mmCIF file of C-alpha atoms in Angstrom:
data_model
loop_
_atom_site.group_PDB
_atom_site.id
_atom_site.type_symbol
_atom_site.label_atom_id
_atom_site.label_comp_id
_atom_site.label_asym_id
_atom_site.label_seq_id
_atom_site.Cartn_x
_atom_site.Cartn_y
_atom_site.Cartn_z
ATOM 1 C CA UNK E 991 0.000 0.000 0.000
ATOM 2 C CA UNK E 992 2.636 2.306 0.716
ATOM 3 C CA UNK E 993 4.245 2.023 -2.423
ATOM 4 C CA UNK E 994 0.959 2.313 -4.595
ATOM 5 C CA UNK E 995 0.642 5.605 -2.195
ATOM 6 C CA UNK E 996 3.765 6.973 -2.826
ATOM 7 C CA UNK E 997 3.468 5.752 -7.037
ATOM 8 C CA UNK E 998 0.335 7.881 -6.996
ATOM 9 C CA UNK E 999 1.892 10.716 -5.188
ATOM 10 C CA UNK E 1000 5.172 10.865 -7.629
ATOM 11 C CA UNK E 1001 2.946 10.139 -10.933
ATOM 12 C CA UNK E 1002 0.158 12.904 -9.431
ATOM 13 C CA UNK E 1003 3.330 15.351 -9.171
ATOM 14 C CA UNK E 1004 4.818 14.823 -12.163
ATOM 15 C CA UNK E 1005 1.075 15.542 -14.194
ATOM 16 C CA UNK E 1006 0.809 18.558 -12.551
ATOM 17 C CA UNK E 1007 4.694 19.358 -13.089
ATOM 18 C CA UNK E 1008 3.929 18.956 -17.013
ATOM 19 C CA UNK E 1009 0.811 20.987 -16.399
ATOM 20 C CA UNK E 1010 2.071 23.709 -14.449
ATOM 21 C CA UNK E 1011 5.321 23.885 -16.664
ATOM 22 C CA UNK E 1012 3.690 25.412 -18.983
ATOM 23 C CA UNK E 1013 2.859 28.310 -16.638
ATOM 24 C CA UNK E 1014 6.187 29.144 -15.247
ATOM 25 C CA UNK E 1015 9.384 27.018 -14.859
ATOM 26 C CA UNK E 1016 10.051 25.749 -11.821
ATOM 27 C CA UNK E 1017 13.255 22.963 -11.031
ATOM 28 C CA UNK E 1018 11.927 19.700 -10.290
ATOM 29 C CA UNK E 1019 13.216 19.625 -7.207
ATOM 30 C CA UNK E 1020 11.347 22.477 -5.397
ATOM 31 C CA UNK E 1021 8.031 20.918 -7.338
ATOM 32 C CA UNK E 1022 9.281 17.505 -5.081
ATOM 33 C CA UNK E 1023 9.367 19.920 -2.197
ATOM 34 C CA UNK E 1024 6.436 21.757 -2.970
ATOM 35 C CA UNK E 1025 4.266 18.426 -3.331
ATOM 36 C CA UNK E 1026 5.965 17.089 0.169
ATOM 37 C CA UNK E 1027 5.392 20.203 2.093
ATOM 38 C CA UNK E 1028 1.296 19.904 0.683
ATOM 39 C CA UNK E 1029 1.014 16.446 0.667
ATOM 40 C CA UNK E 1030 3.012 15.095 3.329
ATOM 41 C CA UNK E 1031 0.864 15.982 6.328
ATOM 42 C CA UNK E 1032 -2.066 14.646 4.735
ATOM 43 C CA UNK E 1033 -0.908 11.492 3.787
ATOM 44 C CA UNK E 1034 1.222 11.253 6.981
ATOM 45 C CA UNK E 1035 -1.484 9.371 8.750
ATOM 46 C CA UNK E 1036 -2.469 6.621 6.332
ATOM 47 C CA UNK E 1037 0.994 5.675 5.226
ATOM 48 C CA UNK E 1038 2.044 5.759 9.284
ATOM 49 C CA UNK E 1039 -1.074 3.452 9.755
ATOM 50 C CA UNK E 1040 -0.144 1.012 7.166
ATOM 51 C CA UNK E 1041 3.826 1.506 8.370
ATOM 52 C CA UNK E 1042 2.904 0.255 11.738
ATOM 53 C CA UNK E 1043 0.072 -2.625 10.497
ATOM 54 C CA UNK E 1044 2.959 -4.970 9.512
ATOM 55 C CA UNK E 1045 4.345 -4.624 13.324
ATOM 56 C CA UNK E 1046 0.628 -5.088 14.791
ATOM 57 C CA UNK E 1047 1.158 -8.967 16.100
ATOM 58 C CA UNK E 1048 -0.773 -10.575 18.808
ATOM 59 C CA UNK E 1049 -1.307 -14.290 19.867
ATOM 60 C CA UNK E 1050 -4.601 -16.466 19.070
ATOM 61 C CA UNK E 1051 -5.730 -18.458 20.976
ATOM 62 C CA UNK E 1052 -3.633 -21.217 19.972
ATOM 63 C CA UNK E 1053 -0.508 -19.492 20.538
ATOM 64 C CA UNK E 1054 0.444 -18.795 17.055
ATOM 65 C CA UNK E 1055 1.527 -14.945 16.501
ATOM 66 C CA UNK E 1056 -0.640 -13.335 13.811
ATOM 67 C CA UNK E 1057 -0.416 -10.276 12.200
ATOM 68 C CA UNK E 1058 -3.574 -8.095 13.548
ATOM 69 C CA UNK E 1059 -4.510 -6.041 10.215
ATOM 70 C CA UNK E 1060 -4.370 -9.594 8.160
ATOM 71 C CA UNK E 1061 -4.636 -12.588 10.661
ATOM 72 C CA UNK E 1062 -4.361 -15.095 7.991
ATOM 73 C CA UNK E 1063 -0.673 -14.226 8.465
ATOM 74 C CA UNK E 1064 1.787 -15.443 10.981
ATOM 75 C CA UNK E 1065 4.057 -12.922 12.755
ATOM 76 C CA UNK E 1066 8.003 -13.850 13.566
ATOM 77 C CA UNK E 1067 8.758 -16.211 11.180
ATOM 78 C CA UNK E 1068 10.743 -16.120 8.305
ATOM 79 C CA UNK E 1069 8.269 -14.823 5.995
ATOM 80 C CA UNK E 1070 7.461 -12.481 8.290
ATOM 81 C CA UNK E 1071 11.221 -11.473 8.827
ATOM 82 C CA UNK E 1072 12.322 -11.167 5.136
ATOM 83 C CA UNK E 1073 9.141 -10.104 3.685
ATOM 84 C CA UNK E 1074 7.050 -7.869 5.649
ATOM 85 C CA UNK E 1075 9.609 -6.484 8.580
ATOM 86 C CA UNK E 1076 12.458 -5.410 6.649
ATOM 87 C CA UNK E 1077 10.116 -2.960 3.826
ATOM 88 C CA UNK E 1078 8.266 -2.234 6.765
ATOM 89 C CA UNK E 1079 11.345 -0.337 8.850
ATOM 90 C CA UNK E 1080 12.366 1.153 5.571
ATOM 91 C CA UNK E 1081 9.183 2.447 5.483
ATOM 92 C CA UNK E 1082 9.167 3.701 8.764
ATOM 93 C CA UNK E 1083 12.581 5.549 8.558
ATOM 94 C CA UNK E 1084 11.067 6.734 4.601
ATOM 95 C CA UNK E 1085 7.446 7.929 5.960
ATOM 96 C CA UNK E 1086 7.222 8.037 9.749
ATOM 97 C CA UNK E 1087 10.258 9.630 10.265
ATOM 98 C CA UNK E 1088 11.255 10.647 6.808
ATOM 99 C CA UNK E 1089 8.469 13.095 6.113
ATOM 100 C CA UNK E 1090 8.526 15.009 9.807
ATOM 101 C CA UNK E 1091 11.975 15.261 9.657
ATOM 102 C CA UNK E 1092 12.708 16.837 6.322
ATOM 103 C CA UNK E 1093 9.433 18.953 7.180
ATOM 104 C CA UNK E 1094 11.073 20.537 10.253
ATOM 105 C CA UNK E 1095 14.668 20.399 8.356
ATOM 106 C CA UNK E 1096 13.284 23.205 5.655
ATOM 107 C CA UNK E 1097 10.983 24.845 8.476
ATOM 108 C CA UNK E 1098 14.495 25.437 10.626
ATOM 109 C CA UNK E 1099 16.399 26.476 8.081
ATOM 110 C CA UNK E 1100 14.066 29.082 6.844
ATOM 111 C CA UNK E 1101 12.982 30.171 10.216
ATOM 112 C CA UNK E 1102 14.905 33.784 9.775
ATOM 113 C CA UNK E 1103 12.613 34.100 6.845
ATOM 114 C CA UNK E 1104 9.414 32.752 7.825
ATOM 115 C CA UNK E 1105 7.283 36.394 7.019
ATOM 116 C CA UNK E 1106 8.799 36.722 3.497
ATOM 117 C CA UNK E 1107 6.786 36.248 0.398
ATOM 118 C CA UNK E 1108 8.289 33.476 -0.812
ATOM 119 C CA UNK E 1109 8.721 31.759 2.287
ATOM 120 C CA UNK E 1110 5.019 31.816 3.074
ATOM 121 C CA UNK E 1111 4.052 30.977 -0.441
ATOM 122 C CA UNK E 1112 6.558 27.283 -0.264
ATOM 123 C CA UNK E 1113 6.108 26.595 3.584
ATOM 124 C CA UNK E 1114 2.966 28.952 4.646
ATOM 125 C CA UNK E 1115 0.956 25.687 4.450
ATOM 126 C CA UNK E 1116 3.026 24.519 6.979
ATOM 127 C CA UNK E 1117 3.304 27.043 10.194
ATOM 128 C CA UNK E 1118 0.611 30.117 8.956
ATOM 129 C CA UNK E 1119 -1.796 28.945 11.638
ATOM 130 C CA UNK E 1120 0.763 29.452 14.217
ATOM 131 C CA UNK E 1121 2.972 31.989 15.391
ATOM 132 C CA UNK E 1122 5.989 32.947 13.924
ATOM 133 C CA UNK E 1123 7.602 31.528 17.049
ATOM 134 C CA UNK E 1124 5.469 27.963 16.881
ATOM 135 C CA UNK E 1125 6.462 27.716 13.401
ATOM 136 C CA UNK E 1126 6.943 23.671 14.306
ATOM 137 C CA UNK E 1127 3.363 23.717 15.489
ATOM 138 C CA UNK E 1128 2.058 21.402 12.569
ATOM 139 C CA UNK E 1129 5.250 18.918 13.641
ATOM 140 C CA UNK E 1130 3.701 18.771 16.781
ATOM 141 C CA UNK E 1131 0.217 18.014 15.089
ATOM 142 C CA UNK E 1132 1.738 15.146 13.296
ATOM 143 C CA UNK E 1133 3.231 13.916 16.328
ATOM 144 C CA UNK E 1134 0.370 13.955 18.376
ATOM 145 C CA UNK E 1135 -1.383 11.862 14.836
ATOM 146 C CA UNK E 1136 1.557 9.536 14.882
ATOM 147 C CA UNK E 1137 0.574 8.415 18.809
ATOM 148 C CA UNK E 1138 -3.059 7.808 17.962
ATOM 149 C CA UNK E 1139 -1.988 5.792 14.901
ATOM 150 C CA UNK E 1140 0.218 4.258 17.295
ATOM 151 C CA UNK E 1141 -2.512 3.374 19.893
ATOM 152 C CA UNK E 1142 -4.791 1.952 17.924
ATOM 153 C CA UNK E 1143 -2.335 -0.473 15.961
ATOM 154 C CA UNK E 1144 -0.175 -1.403 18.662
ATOM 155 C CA UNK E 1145 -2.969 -1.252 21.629
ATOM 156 C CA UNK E 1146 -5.258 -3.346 19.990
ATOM 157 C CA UNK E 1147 -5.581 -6.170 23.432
ATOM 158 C CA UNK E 1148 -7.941 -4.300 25.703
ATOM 159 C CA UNK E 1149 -10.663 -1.250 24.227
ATOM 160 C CA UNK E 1150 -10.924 0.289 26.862
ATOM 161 C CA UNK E 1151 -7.061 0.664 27.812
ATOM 162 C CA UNK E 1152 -7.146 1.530 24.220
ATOM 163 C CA UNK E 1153 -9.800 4.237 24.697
ATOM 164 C CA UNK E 1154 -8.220 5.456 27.733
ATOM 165 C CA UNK E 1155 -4.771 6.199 25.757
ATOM 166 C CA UNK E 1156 -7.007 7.553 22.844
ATOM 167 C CA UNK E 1157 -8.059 10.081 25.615
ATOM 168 C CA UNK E 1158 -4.597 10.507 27.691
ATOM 169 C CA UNK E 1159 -2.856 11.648 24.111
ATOM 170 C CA UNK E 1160 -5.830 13.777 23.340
ATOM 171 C CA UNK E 1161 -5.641 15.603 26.839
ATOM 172 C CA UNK E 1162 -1.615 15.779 27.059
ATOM 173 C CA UNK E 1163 -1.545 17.003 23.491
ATOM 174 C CA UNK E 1164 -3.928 19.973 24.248
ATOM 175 C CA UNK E 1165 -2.098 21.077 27.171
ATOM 176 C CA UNK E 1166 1.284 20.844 24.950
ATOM 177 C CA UNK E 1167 -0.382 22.481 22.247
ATOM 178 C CA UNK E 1168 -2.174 25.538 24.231
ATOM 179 C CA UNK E 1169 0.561 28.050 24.019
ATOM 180 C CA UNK E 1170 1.190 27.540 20.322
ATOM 181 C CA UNK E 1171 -1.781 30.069 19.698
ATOM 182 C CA UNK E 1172 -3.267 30.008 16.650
ATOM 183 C CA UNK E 1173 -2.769 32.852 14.553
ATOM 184 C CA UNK E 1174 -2.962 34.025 10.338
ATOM 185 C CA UNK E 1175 0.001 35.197 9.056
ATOM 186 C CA UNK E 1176 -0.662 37.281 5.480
ATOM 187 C CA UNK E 1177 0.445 36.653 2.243
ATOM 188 C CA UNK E 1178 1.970 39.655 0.600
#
């Protein structure tokens, strides 16, 4: 899944490249980025769900280990090992990690510029709801997204412990999140 995601993302970019190229050049790269700095926090939380459903195991009642999102499949066996855990922690170091840390990588290195034009226009989508100083605000959105995802794969056992972390990452997140202020930054 999270290489017909990412397929779909790269052959979605490069239509509109071809599209937009005809309005004004722009390097493929900074299209990449462009697409990344839209796209990433949206697709964040599916491709982090599906990242994590390959490391969902929990024991039947006969003892075997099966995969929770497909129990047909066993969980710590060679299969397992060579076909579904290895993609699965390149995906997480590509897409749970990748994404928020090249996301706050550009956000801190344009930080001193964060009320110019063009700054706003690549990154706005990214910190304009914040304050200049919160600029990481969104980070912290995807972070707190990443923890539900990561309840509700990994905490799968009991619902209501489940619920109950739902509920703790809710609360500590708002707290966290409360001085981050939201705020609208213009576009000039």
């Amino acid at each position: 899944r999270q290489l017909v995601c990412f397929v779909l993302m790269v052959g979605t970019g490069g239509v509109m490249k071809l599209v937009w190229a005809r309005a004004q050049p722009v390097s493929l790269a900074r299209f990449a980025e462009s697409l990344i700095f839209f796209l990433g926090p949206l697709i964040y939380i599916p491709l982090a769900q599906n990242t994590f459903s390959v490391f969902g195991c929990r024991k039947d009642a006969g003892g075997r280990w099966q995969l929770v999102a497909d129990p047909v499949r066993s969980c710590y066996n060679s299969a397992w090992w060579s076909g579904l855990f290895l993609p699965g922690l390149a995906c997480v170091v590509v897409y749970v990690v990748g994404i928020p840390a090249f996301l706050f990588y550009r956000l801190w290195t344009s930080r001193s510029t964060l009320s110019e034009p063009n700054t706003i226009l690549r990154l706005g989508s990214l910190y304009r709801l914040y304050k200049l100083g919160y600029y990481w605000g969104e980070l912290l959105a995807l972070g707190q997204r990443l923890l539900i995802v990561f309840v509700s794969v990994f905490l799968v056992g009991d619902v209501l412990f489940q619920i109950g972390a739902l509920i703790l990452v809710v609360v500590v997140f708002v707290v966290i999140r409360a001085p981050v202020s939201y705020t609208h930054i213009r576009a000039h």
